[in-house]
Amino acid sequence: MVERDGTGLDEDGGAEDVGLGRDDETGDGGPEKPDAHREQPVDANREPVTFGLEGLRTGFLTATPVALGVGGYGIAFGVLAHQAGLSVAEAALMSATVLAGASQIVAVELWADPIPAATIVFTVFAINLRYSLMGAALQPWFQHLSPKQIYGSLVVMADENWALTMRELASGSGRGAFLLGSGIAMWLCWVASTVLGTIAGSAVGDPARYGFDFVLAAVFVALAVELWDGRSSLHPWLVALVVSVLAAQTIPGRWYILLGGLAAAALEVIRFDG
């Protein structure tokens, strides 16, 4: 669940300096530790990492247009949830606690009586394993934040606001609350659109008739353009594409999502550390 009080903001609502550029304090009155033991910025051009209202607001405003677009996908999920027999409260509760469109749609597709709980849990787990890779990519910020700030932000991390946060991180920004602010925007639109889709489920019928099923693909294409970093991006993208397509054709389930990401990550490790 979302830790509504997990922002780590200071009492005045201002930014909380989380330690970059701060001298170490031994607490025993002894000499300062050597420079090698101090927290250091990732590079000289990167801002000190803070966690405050400025980052929260910037993340929320930046993600709002994307969140509104994803709302179309949320309506499609709500329609499918209604067709699977979920009530408005049940569908809204799933969206509020899971916040992962692909795995939620797979879950309602598997919904049956009796509910195949083990199959649903295992499938959703496989699909969402990619978030472990995505969270690791934010380590340049996370290493300077408290556990409460990190896990409070990760609860509302979705593909779309993760991509926006990566762009913010790559710009040299130190607004560590950006992920949380953008995630709140995503969460609000996702839950609201789920409720709308579930209520209108019987009237909408097949969401593909209105193109709702294509909304998410369109959003990801737009985000990919933002993340394009020149020709160096081409190789991992192509590897992820080829591996995921081959996996989708040969391996049952949704393992192609994770395998494509792992293949691209392995390529980057080889390129930079090999």
PDB file of C-alpha atoms in Angstrom:
ATOM      1  CA  MET A   1       0.000   0.000   0.000  1.00  0.00           C
ATOM      2  CA  VAL A   2       1.037   3.590  -0.481  1.00  0.00           C
ATOM      3  CA  GLU A   3       2.688   5.143   2.525  1.00  0.00           C
ATOM      4  CA  ARG A   4       0.843   8.404   2.442  1.00  0.00           C
ATOM      5  CA  ASP A   5       3.141   9.858   5.093  1.00  0.00           C
ATOM      6  CA  GLY A   6       6.279   8.397   3.600  1.00  0.00           C
ATOM      7  CA  THR A   7       7.522  11.493   1.832  1.00  0.00           C
ATOM      8  CA  GLY A   8      10.238  12.250   4.329  1.00  0.00           C
ATOM      9  CA  LEU A   9       9.475  15.957   3.969  1.00  0.00           C
ATOM     10  CA  ASP A  10      10.620  18.158   6.728  1.00  0.00           C
ATOM     11  CA  GLU A  11       8.036  19.778   8.994  1.00  0.00           C
ATOM     12  CA  ASP A  12       8.062  22.982   6.984  1.00  0.00           C
ATOM     13  CA  GLY A  13       7.417  21.107   3.781  1.00  0.00           C
ATOM     14  CA  GLY A  14      10.811  22.093   2.458  1.00  0.00           C
ATOM     15  CA  ALA A  15      13.486  19.976   0.935  1.00  0.00           C
ATOM     16  CA  GLU A  16      15.337  17.658   3.224  1.00  0.00           C
ATOM     17  CA  ASP A  17      19.047  17.543   2.642  1.00  0.00           C
ATOM     18  CA  VAL A  18      19.897  13.881   2.658  1.00  0.00           C
ATOM     19  CA  GLY A  19      23.574  14.223   3.115  1.00  0.00           C
ATOM     20  CA  LEU A  20      25.371  14.920  -0.156  1.00  0.00           C
ATOM     21  CA  GLY A  21      28.326  17.154   0.328  1.00  0.00           C
ATOM     22  CA  ARG A  22      27.922  16.997   4.136  1.00  0.00           C
ATOM     23  CA  ASP A  23      30.820  16.324   6.345  1.00  0.00           C
ATOM     24  CA  ASP A  24      30.707  13.050   8.191  1.00  0.00           C
ATOM     25  CA  GLU A  25      30.214  13.229  11.928  1.00  0.00           C
ATOM     26  CA  THR A  26      31.770  10.561  14.027  1.00  0.00           C
ATOM     27  CA  GLY A  27      29.682  11.420  17.089  1.00  0.00           C
ATOM     28  CA  ASP A  28      32.627  10.814  19.389  1.00  0.00           C
ATOM     29  CA  GLY A  29      34.402  14.045  18.816  1.00  0.00           C
ATOM     30  CA  GLY A  30      37.111  12.317  16.863  1.00  0.00           C
ATOM     31  CA  PRO A  31      38.675  13.398  13.599  1.00  0.00           C
ATOM     32  CA  GLU A  32      36.664  13.398  10.387  1.00  0.00           C
ATOM     33  CA  LYS A  33      36.765  10.233   8.373  1.00  0.00           C
ATOM     34  CA  PRO A  34      38.948  10.125   5.287  1.00  0.00           C
ATOM     35  CA  ASP A  35      37.420  11.454   2.076  1.00  0.00           C
ATOM     36  CA  ALA A  36      37.037   7.903   0.766  1.00  0.00           C
ATOM     37  CA  HIS A  37      34.337   7.274   3.400  1.00  0.00           C
ATOM     38  CA  ARG A  38      32.259  10.336   2.609  1.00  0.00           C
ATOM     39  CA  GLU A  39      29.118  10.334   0.508  1.00  0.00           C
ATOM     40  CA  GLN A  40      29.971  11.930  -2.801  1.00  0.00           C
ATOM     41  CA  PRO A  41      27.875  13.120  -5.738  1.00  0.00           C
ATOM     42  CA  VAL A  42      27.805  10.767  -8.705  1.00  0.00           C
ATOM     43  CA  ASP A  43      29.530  13.405 -10.780  1.00  0.00           C
ATOM     44  CA  ALA A  44      30.455  17.033 -10.526  1.00  0.00           C
ATOM     45  CA  ASN A  45      27.533  18.143 -12.703  1.00  0.00           C
ATOM     46  CA  ARG A  46      24.861  16.392 -10.633  1.00  0.00           C
ATOM     47  CA  GLU A  47      22.797  18.369  -8.151  1.00  0.00           C
ATOM     48  CA  PRO A  48      22.837  17.288  -4.493  1.00  0.00           C
ATOM     49  CA  VAL A  49      20.008  14.830  -3.892  1.00  0.00           C
ATOM     50  CA  THR A  50      17.105  16.241  -1.889  1.00  0.00           C
ATOM     51  CA  PHE A  51      13.661  14.935  -1.051  1.00  0.00           C
ATOM     52  CA  GLY A  52      11.136  17.740  -0.799  1.00  0.00           C
ATOM     53  CA  LEU A  53       8.061  19.486  -2.115  1.00  0.00           C
ATOM     54  CA  GLU A  54       9.839  20.851  -5.194  1.00  0.00           C
ATOM     55  CA  GLY A  55      10.607  17.361  -6.468  1.00  0.00           C
ATOM     56  CA  LEU A  56       7.160  16.127  -5.477  1.00  0.00           C
ATOM     57  CA  ARG A  57       5.424  18.956  -7.332  1.00  0.00           C
ATOM     58  CA  THR A  58       7.643  18.706 -10.403  1.00  0.00           C
ATOM     59  CA  GLY A  59       7.089  14.971 -10.641  1.00  0.00           C
ATOM     60  CA  PHE A  60       3.331  15.319 -10.267  1.00  0.00           C
ATOM     61  CA  LEU A  61       2.996  18.044 -12.910  1.00  0.00           C
ATOM     62  CA  THR A  62       5.358  16.318 -15.340  1.00  0.00           C
ATOM     63  CA  ALA A  63       3.533  12.999 -15.114  1.00  0.00           C
ATOM     64  CA  THR A  64      -0.032  14.335 -15.226  1.00  0.00           C
ATOM     65  CA  PRO A  65      -0.338  14.440 -19.064  1.00  0.00           C
ATOM     66  CA  VAL A  66       1.071  10.913 -19.278  1.00  0.00           C
ATOM     67  CA  ALA A  67      -1.215   9.752 -16.482  1.00  0.00           C
ATOM     68  CA  LEU A  68      -4.251  11.125 -18.290  1.00  0.00           C
ATOM     69  CA  GLY A  69      -3.216   9.167 -21.379  1.00  0.00           C
ATOM     70  CA  VAL A  70      -2.755   5.994 -19.364  1.00  0.00           C
ATOM     71  CA  GLY A  71      -6.263   6.597 -18.046  1.00  0.00           C
ATOM     72  CA  GLY A  72      -7.579   5.226 -21.317  1.00  0.00           C
ATOM     73  CA  TYR A  73      -5.807   1.979 -20.544  1.00  0.00           C
ATOM     74  CA  GLY A  74      -7.284   2.072 -17.055  1.00  0.00           C
ATOM     75  CA  ILE A  75     -10.757   2.291 -18.561  1.00  0.00           C
ATOM     76  CA  ALA A  76      -9.962  -0.763 -20.670  1.00  0.00           C
ATOM     77  CA  PHE A  77      -8.865  -2.622 -17.538  1.00  0.00           C
ATOM     78  CA  GLY A  78     -12.041  -1.591 -15.730  1.00  0.00           C
ATOM     79  CA  VAL A  79     -14.159  -2.929 -18.587  1.00  0.00           C
ATOM     80  CA  LEU A  80     -12.290  -6.252 -18.554  1.00  0.00           C
ATOM     81  CA  ALA A  81     -12.598  -6.452 -14.764  1.00  0.00           C
ATOM     82  CA  HIS A  82     -16.344  -5.913 -15.037  1.00  0.00           C
ATOM     83  CA  GLN A  83     -16.584  -8.637 -17.670  1.00  0.00           C
ATOM     84  CA  ALA A  84     -14.623 -10.981 -15.376  1.00  0.00           C
ATOM     85  CA  GLY A  85     -17.190 -10.422 -12.624  1.00  0.00           C
ATOM     86  CA  LEU A  86     -15.283  -8.024 -10.346  1.00  0.00           C
ATOM     87  CA  SER A  87     -17.263  -5.355  -8.547  1.00  0.00           C
ATOM     88  CA  VAL A  88     -16.293  -1.686  -8.682  1.00  0.00           C
ATOM     89  CA  ALA A  89     -14.769  -1.943  -5.201  1.00  0.00           C
ATOM     90  CA  GLU A  90     -12.775  -5.070  -6.069  1.00  0.00           C
ATOM     91  CA  ALA A  91     -11.399  -3.609  -9.302  1.00  0.00           C
ATOM     92  CA  ALA A  92     -10.544  -0.305  -7.602  1.00  0.00           C
ATOM     93  CA  LEU A  93      -8.814  -2.146  -4.754  1.00  0.00           C
ATOM     94  CA  MET A  94      -6.701  -4.122  -7.228  1.00  0.00           C
ATOM     95  CA  SER A  95      -5.665  -0.953  -9.083  1.00  0.00           C
ATOM     96  CA  ALA A  96      -4.916   0.886  -5.845  1.00  0.00           C
ATOM     97  CA  THR A  97      -2.660  -1.846  -4.477  1.00  0.00           C
ATOM     98  CA  VAL A  98      -1.051  -3.294  -7.613  1.00  0.00           C
ATOM     99  CA  LEU A  99      -0.665  -0.328 -10.006  1.00  0.00           C
ATOM    100  CA  ALA A 100       0.601  -2.484 -12.870  1.00  0.00           C
ATOM    101  CA  GLY A 101      -1.622  -2.574 -15.943  1.00  0.00           C
ATOM    102  CA  ALA A 102      -0.137  -5.557 -17.778  1.00  0.00           C
ATOM    103  CA  SER A 103      -0.215  -7.887 -14.785  1.00  0.00           C
ATOM    104  CA  GLN A 104      -3.692  -6.723 -13.761  1.00  0.00           C
ATOM    105  CA  ILE A 105      -5.120  -7.474 -17.189  1.00  0.00           C
ATOM    106  CA  VAL A 106      -3.494 -10.902 -17.160  1.00  0.00           C
ATOM    107  CA  ALA A 107      -4.944 -11.514 -13.701  1.00  0.00           C
ATOM    108  CA  VAL A 108      -8.522 -10.735 -14.778  1.00  0.00           C
ATOM    109  CA  GLU A 109      -8.047 -12.853 -17.915  1.00  0.00           C
ATOM    110  CA  LEU A 110      -7.172 -15.784 -15.629  1.00  0.00           C
ATOM    111  CA  TRP A 111     -10.043 -14.992 -13.251  1.00  0.00           C
ATOM    112  CA  ALA A 112     -12.366 -17.980 -12.920  1.00  0.00           C
ATOM    113  CA  ASP A 113     -14.513 -19.818 -10.403  1.00  0.00           C
ATOM    114  CA  PRO A 114     -12.792 -21.166  -8.351  1.00  0.00           C
ATOM    115  CA  ILE A 115     -10.067 -18.539  -8.568  1.00  0.00           C
ATOM    116  CA  PRO A 116      -6.702 -20.099  -9.621  1.00  0.00           C
ATOM    117  CA  ALA A 117      -4.844 -18.145  -6.955  1.00  0.00           C
ATOM    118  CA  ALA A 118      -1.460 -19.854  -7.359  1.00  0.00           C
ATOM    119  CA  THR A 119      -1.474 -19.418 -11.143  1.00  0.00           C
ATOM    120  CA  ILE A 120      -2.426 -15.749 -10.880  1.00  0.00           C
ATOM    121  CA  VAL A 121       0.164 -14.991  -8.215  1.00  0.00           C
ATOM    122  CA  PHE A 122       2.956 -16.771 -10.104  1.00  0.00           C
ATOM    123  CA  THR A 123       2.091 -15.125 -13.421  1.00  0.00           C
ATOM    124  CA  VAL A 124       1.834 -11.639 -11.929  1.00  0.00           C
ATOM    125  CA  PHE A 125       5.129 -12.197 -10.112  1.00  0.00           C
ATOM    126  CA  ALA A 126       6.849 -13.177 -13.373  1.00  0.00           C
ATOM    127  CA  ILE A 127       5.512 -10.137 -15.201  1.00  0.00           C
ATOM    128  CA  ASN A 128       6.483  -7.711 -12.442  1.00  0.00           C
ATOM    129  CA  LEU A 129      10.006  -9.045 -11.925  1.00  0.00           C
ATOM    130  CA  ARG A 130      11.142  -6.340 -14.314  1.00  0.00           C
ATOM    131  CA  TYR A 131      10.566  -3.788 -11.568  1.00  0.00           C
ATOM    132  CA  SER A 132      13.600  -5.159  -9.725  1.00  0.00           C
ATOM    133  CA  LEU A 133      15.748  -4.115 -12.693  1.00  0.00           C
ATOM    134  CA  MET A 134      13.985  -0.774 -13.025  1.00  0.00           C
ATOM    135  CA  GLY A 135      14.408   0.031  -9.345  1.00  0.00           C
ATOM    136  CA  ALA A 136      18.101  -0.808  -9.484  1.00  0.00           C
ATOM    137  CA  ALA A 137      18.542   1.775 -12.251  1.00  0.00           C
ATOM    138  CA  LEU A 138      17.546   4.495  -9.771  1.00  0.00           C
ATOM    139  CA  GLN A 139      20.355   3.616  -7.391  1.00  0.00           C
ATOM    140  CA  PRO A 140      22.189   6.946  -8.003  1.00  0.00           C
ATOM    141  CA  TRP A 141      19.329   8.622  -6.125  1.00  0.00           C
ATOM    142  CA  PHE A 142      18.353   5.816  -3.777  1.00  0.00           C
ATOM    143  CA  GLN A 143      21.804   5.519  -2.226  1.00  0.00           C
ATOM    144  CA  HIS A 144      21.240   8.974  -0.737  1.00  0.00           C
ATOM    145  CA  LEU A 145      17.640   8.493   0.470  1.00  0.00           C
ATOM    146  CA  SER A 146      16.249   6.867   3.603  1.00  0.00           C
ATOM    147  CA  PRO A 147      14.470   3.476   3.411  1.00  0.00           C
ATOM    148  CA  LYS A 148      11.154   5.211   4.123  1.00  0.00           C
ATOM    149  CA  GLN A 149      11.655   7.567   1.184  1.00  0.00           C
ATOM    150  CA  ILE A 150      12.798   4.770  -1.134  1.00  0.00           C
ATOM    151  CA  TYR A 151      10.046   2.264  -0.414  1.00  0.00           C
ATOM    152  CA  GLY A 152       7.379   4.972  -0.244  1.00  0.00           C
ATOM    153  CA  SER A 153       8.377   5.968  -3.791  1.00  0.00           C
ATOM    154  CA  LEU A 154       8.660   2.408  -5.112  1.00  0.00           C
ATOM    155  CA  VAL A 155       5.084   1.610  -4.069  1.00  0.00           C
ATOM    156  CA  VAL A 156       3.802   4.017  -6.742  1.00  0.00           C
ATOM    157  CA  MET A 157       6.427   3.220  -9.406  1.00  0.00           C
ATOM    158  CA  ALA A 158       4.970   2.210 -12.760  1.00  0.00           C
ATOM    159  CA  ASP A 159       6.601   1.901 -16.166  1.00  0.00           C
ATOM    160  CA  GLU A 160       5.582   5.347 -17.293  1.00  0.00           C
ATOM    161  CA  ASN A 161       6.695   7.406 -14.299  1.00  0.00           C
ATOM    162  CA  TRP A 162       9.851   5.296 -14.033  1.00  0.00           C
ATOM    163  CA  ALA A 163      10.732   6.368 -17.593  1.00  0.00           C
ATOM    164  CA  LEU A 164      10.061  10.010 -16.733  1.00  0.00           C
ATOM    165  CA  THR A 165      12.167   9.663 -13.582  1.00  0.00           C
ATOM    166  CA  MET A 166      15.052   8.160 -15.545  1.00  0.00           C
ATOM    167  CA  ARG A 167      14.963  11.173 -17.846  1.00  0.00           C
ATOM    168  CA  GLU A 168      15.000  13.462 -14.804  1.00  0.00           C
ATOM    169  CA  LEU A 169      17.911  11.522 -13.300  1.00  0.00           C
ATOM    170  CA  ALA A 170      19.867  11.621 -16.556  1.00  0.00           C
ATOM    171  CA  SER A 171      19.486  15.413 -16.690  1.00  0.00           C
ATOM    172  CA  GLY A 172      21.582  15.706 -13.525  1.00  0.00           C
ATOM    173  CA  SER A 173      18.627  16.641 -11.328  1.00  0.00           C
ATOM    174  CA  GLY A 174      18.777  15.803  -7.624  1.00  0.00           C
ATOM    175  CA  ARG A 175      15.013  15.975  -6.979  1.00  0.00           C
ATOM    176  CA  GLY A 176      14.707  12.613  -5.279  1.00  0.00           C
ATOM    177  CA  ALA A 177      10.951  13.006  -4.656  1.00  0.00           C
ATOM    178  CA  PHE A 178      10.259  13.149  -8.405  1.00  0.00           C
ATOM    179  CA  LEU A 179       9.409   9.423  -8.533  1.00  0.00           C
ATOM    180  CA  LEU A 180       6.922   9.759  -5.673  1.00  0.00           C
ATOM    181  CA  GLY A 181       5.229  12.837  -7.151  1.00  0.00           C
ATOM    182  CA  SER A 182       4.934  11.315 -10.613  1.00  0.00           C
ATOM    183  CA  GLY A 183       3.720   8.058  -9.065  1.00  0.00           C
ATOM    184  CA  ILE A 184       0.944   9.831  -7.171  1.00  0.00           C
ATOM    185  CA  ALA A 185      -0.292  11.338 -10.454  1.00  0.00           C
ATOM    186  CA  MET A 186      -0.238   7.883 -12.057  1.00  0.00           C
ATOM    187  CA  TRP A 187      -1.992   6.300  -9.086  1.00  0.00           C
ATOM    188  CA  LEU A 188      -4.828   8.829  -8.990  1.00  0.00           C
ATOM    189  CA  CYS A 189      -5.570   8.558 -12.730  1.00  0.00           C
ATOM    190  CA  TRP A 190      -5.218   4.784 -12.755  1.00  0.00           C
ATOM    191  CA  VAL A 191      -7.649   4.202  -9.893  1.00  0.00           C
ATOM    192  CA  ALA A 192     -10.147   6.804 -11.156  1.00  0.00           C
ATOM    193  CA  SER A 193     -10.139   5.406 -14.707  1.00  0.00           C
ATOM    194  CA  THR A 194     -10.526   1.869 -13.350  1.00  0.00           C
ATOM    195  CA  VAL A 195     -13.660   2.906 -11.478  1.00  0.00           C
ATOM    196  CA  LEU A 196     -14.988   4.656 -14.590  1.00  0.00           C
ATOM    197  CA  GLY A 197     -14.312   1.634 -16.792  1.00  0.00           C
ATOM    198  CA  THR A 198     -15.888  -0.787 -14.339  1.00  0.00           C
ATOM    199  CA  ILE A 199     -19.040   1.323 -14.014  1.00  0.00           C
ATOM    200  CA  ALA A 200     -19.317   1.739 -17.798  1.00  0.00           C
ATOM    201  CA  GLY A 201     -18.322  -1.863 -18.480  1.00  0.00           C
ATOM    202  CA  SER A 202     -21.670  -3.129 -19.712  1.00  0.00           C
ATOM    203  CA  ALA A 203     -22.124  -0.131 -22.034  1.00  0.00           C
ATOM    204  CA  VAL A 204     -18.606  -0.166 -23.533  1.00  0.00           C
ATOM    205  CA  GLY A 205     -18.475  -3.843 -24.449  1.00  0.00           C
ATOM    206  CA  ASP A 206     -15.207  -4.675 -26.222  1.00  0.00           C
ATOM    207  CA  PRO A 207     -12.686  -1.880 -25.376  1.00  0.00           C
ATOM    208  CA  ALA A 208     -10.764  -2.657 -28.576  1.00  0.00           C
ATOM    209  CA  ARG A 209     -13.648  -1.143 -30.544  1.00  0.00           C
ATOM    210  CA  TYR A 210     -12.633   2.276 -29.231  1.00  0.00           C
ATOM    211  CA  GLY A 211      -8.890   1.773 -29.440  1.00  0.00           C
ATOM    212  CA  PHE A 212      -8.387   1.715 -25.661  1.00  0.00           C
ATOM    213  CA  ASP A 213      -6.155  -1.334 -25.996  1.00  0.00           C
ATOM    214  CA  PHE A 214      -3.699   0.701 -28.093  1.00  0.00           C
ATOM    215  CA  VAL A 215      -3.387   3.571 -25.628  1.00  0.00           C
ATOM    216  CA  LEU A 216      -0.630   1.948 -23.571  1.00  0.00           C
ATOM    217  CA  ALA A 217       1.414   1.056 -26.664  1.00  0.00           C
ATOM    218  CA  ALA A 218       1.148   4.673 -27.847  1.00  0.00           C
ATOM    219  CA  VAL A 219       2.277   5.962 -24.447  1.00  0.00           C
ATOM    220  CA  PHE A 220       5.323   3.680 -24.443  1.00  0.00           C
ATOM    221  CA  VAL A 221       6.320   4.773 -27.943  1.00  0.00           C
ATOM    222  CA  ALA A 222       6.183   8.411 -26.817  1.00  0.00           C
ATOM    223  CA  LEU A 223       8.282   7.603 -23.728  1.00  0.00           C
ATOM    224  CA  ALA A 224      10.805   5.695 -25.824  1.00  0.00           C
ATOM    225  CA  VAL A 225      11.398   8.812 -27.907  1.00  0.00           C
ATOM    226  CA  GLU A 226      12.162  10.737 -24.717  1.00  0.00           C
ATOM    227  CA  LEU A 227      14.615   8.057 -23.579  1.00  0.00           C
ATOM    228  CA  TRP A 228      16.446   7.832 -26.911  1.00  0.00           C
ATOM    229  CA  ASP A 229      20.097   8.600 -26.177  1.00  0.00           C
ATOM    230  CA  GLY A 230      21.547   8.351 -29.649  1.00  0.00           C
ATOM    231  CA  ARG A 231      22.934   5.317 -31.424  1.00  0.00           C
ATOM    232  CA  SER A 232      24.168   3.821 -28.145  1.00  0.00           C
ATOM    233  CA  SER A 233      20.518   3.095 -27.288  1.00  0.00           C
ATOM    234  CA  LEU A 234      19.989   1.111 -30.458  1.00  0.00           C
ATOM    235  CA  HIS A 235      21.851  -2.082 -29.501  1.00  0.00           C
ATOM    236  CA  PRO A 236      20.113  -2.840 -26.169  1.00  0.00           C
ATOM    237  CA  TRP A 237      16.741  -1.926 -27.648  1.00  0.00           C
ATOM    238  CA  LEU A 238      17.238  -4.279 -30.587  1.00  0.00           C
ATOM    239  CA  VAL A 239      18.439  -7.096 -28.334  1.00  0.00           C
ATOM    240  CA  ALA A 240      15.438  -6.637 -26.030  1.00  0.00           C
ATOM    241  CA  LEU A 241      13.105  -6.635 -29.032  1.00  0.00           C
ATOM    242  CA  VAL A 242      14.547  -9.767 -30.632  1.00  0.00           C
ATOM    243  CA  VAL A 243      14.767 -11.754 -27.383  1.00  0.00           C
ATOM    244  CA  SER A 244      11.257 -10.797 -26.256  1.00  0.00           C
ATOM    245  CA  VAL A 245       9.730 -11.659 -29.638  1.00  0.00           C
ATOM    246  CA  LEU A 246      11.513 -15.032 -29.739  1.00  0.00           C
ATOM    247  CA  ALA A 247      10.516 -15.752 -26.126  1.00  0.00           C
ATOM    248  CA  ALA A 248       6.901 -14.826 -26.823  1.00  0.00           C
ATOM    249  CA  GLN A 249       6.852 -17.336 -29.682  1.00  0.00           C
ATOM    250  CA  THR A 250       8.493 -20.187 -27.786  1.00  0.00           C
ATOM    251  CA  ILE A 251       7.804 -19.810 -24.038  1.00  0.00           C
ATOM    252  CA  PRO A 252       4.283 -19.858 -22.569  1.00  0.00           C
ATOM    253  CA  GLY A 253       3.144 -17.003 -20.371  1.00  0.00           C
ATOM    254  CA  ARG A 254       4.545 -13.495 -20.151  1.00  0.00           C
ATOM    255  CA  TRP A 255       8.204 -14.383 -19.521  1.00  0.00           C
ATOM    256  CA  TYR A 256       9.194 -12.492 -22.665  1.00  0.00           C
ATOM    257  CA  ILE A 257       8.857  -9.196 -20.738  1.00  0.00           C
ATOM    258  CA  LEU A 258      11.474 -10.182 -18.181  1.00  0.00           C
ATOM    259  CA  LEU A 259      13.735 -12.045 -20.632  1.00  0.00           C
ATOM    260  CA  GLY A 260      13.886  -9.114 -23.033  1.00  0.00           C
ATOM    261  CA  GLY A 261      14.900  -6.782 -20.187  1.00  0.00           C
ATOM    262  CA  LEU A 262      17.510  -9.195 -18.836  1.00  0.00           C
ATOM    263  CA  ALA A 263      19.055  -9.679 -22.279  1.00  0.00           C
ATOM    264  CA  ALA A 264      19.399  -5.925 -22.801  1.00  0.00           C
ATOM    265  CA  ALA A 265      20.852  -5.493 -19.305  1.00  0.00           C
ATOM    266  CA  ALA A 266      23.365  -8.298 -19.926  1.00  0.00           C
ATOM    267  CA  LEU A 267      24.448  -6.660 -23.164  1.00  0.00           C
ATOM    268  CA  GLU A 268      25.067  -3.359 -21.378  1.00  0.00           C
ATOM    269  CA  VAL A 269      27.104  -5.088 -18.660  1.00  0.00           C
ATOM    270  CA  ILE A 270      29.256  -6.734 -21.330  1.00  0.00           C
ATOM    271  CA  ARG A 271      29.687  -3.479 -23.236  1.00  0.00           C
ATOM    272  CA  PHE A 272      30.752  -1.384 -20.259  1.00  0.00           C
ATOM    273  CA  ASP A 273      32.448  -3.912 -17.987  1.00  0.00           C
ATOM    274  CA  GLY A 274      33.693  -6.494 -20.460  1.00  0.00           C
TER     275      GLY A 274
END
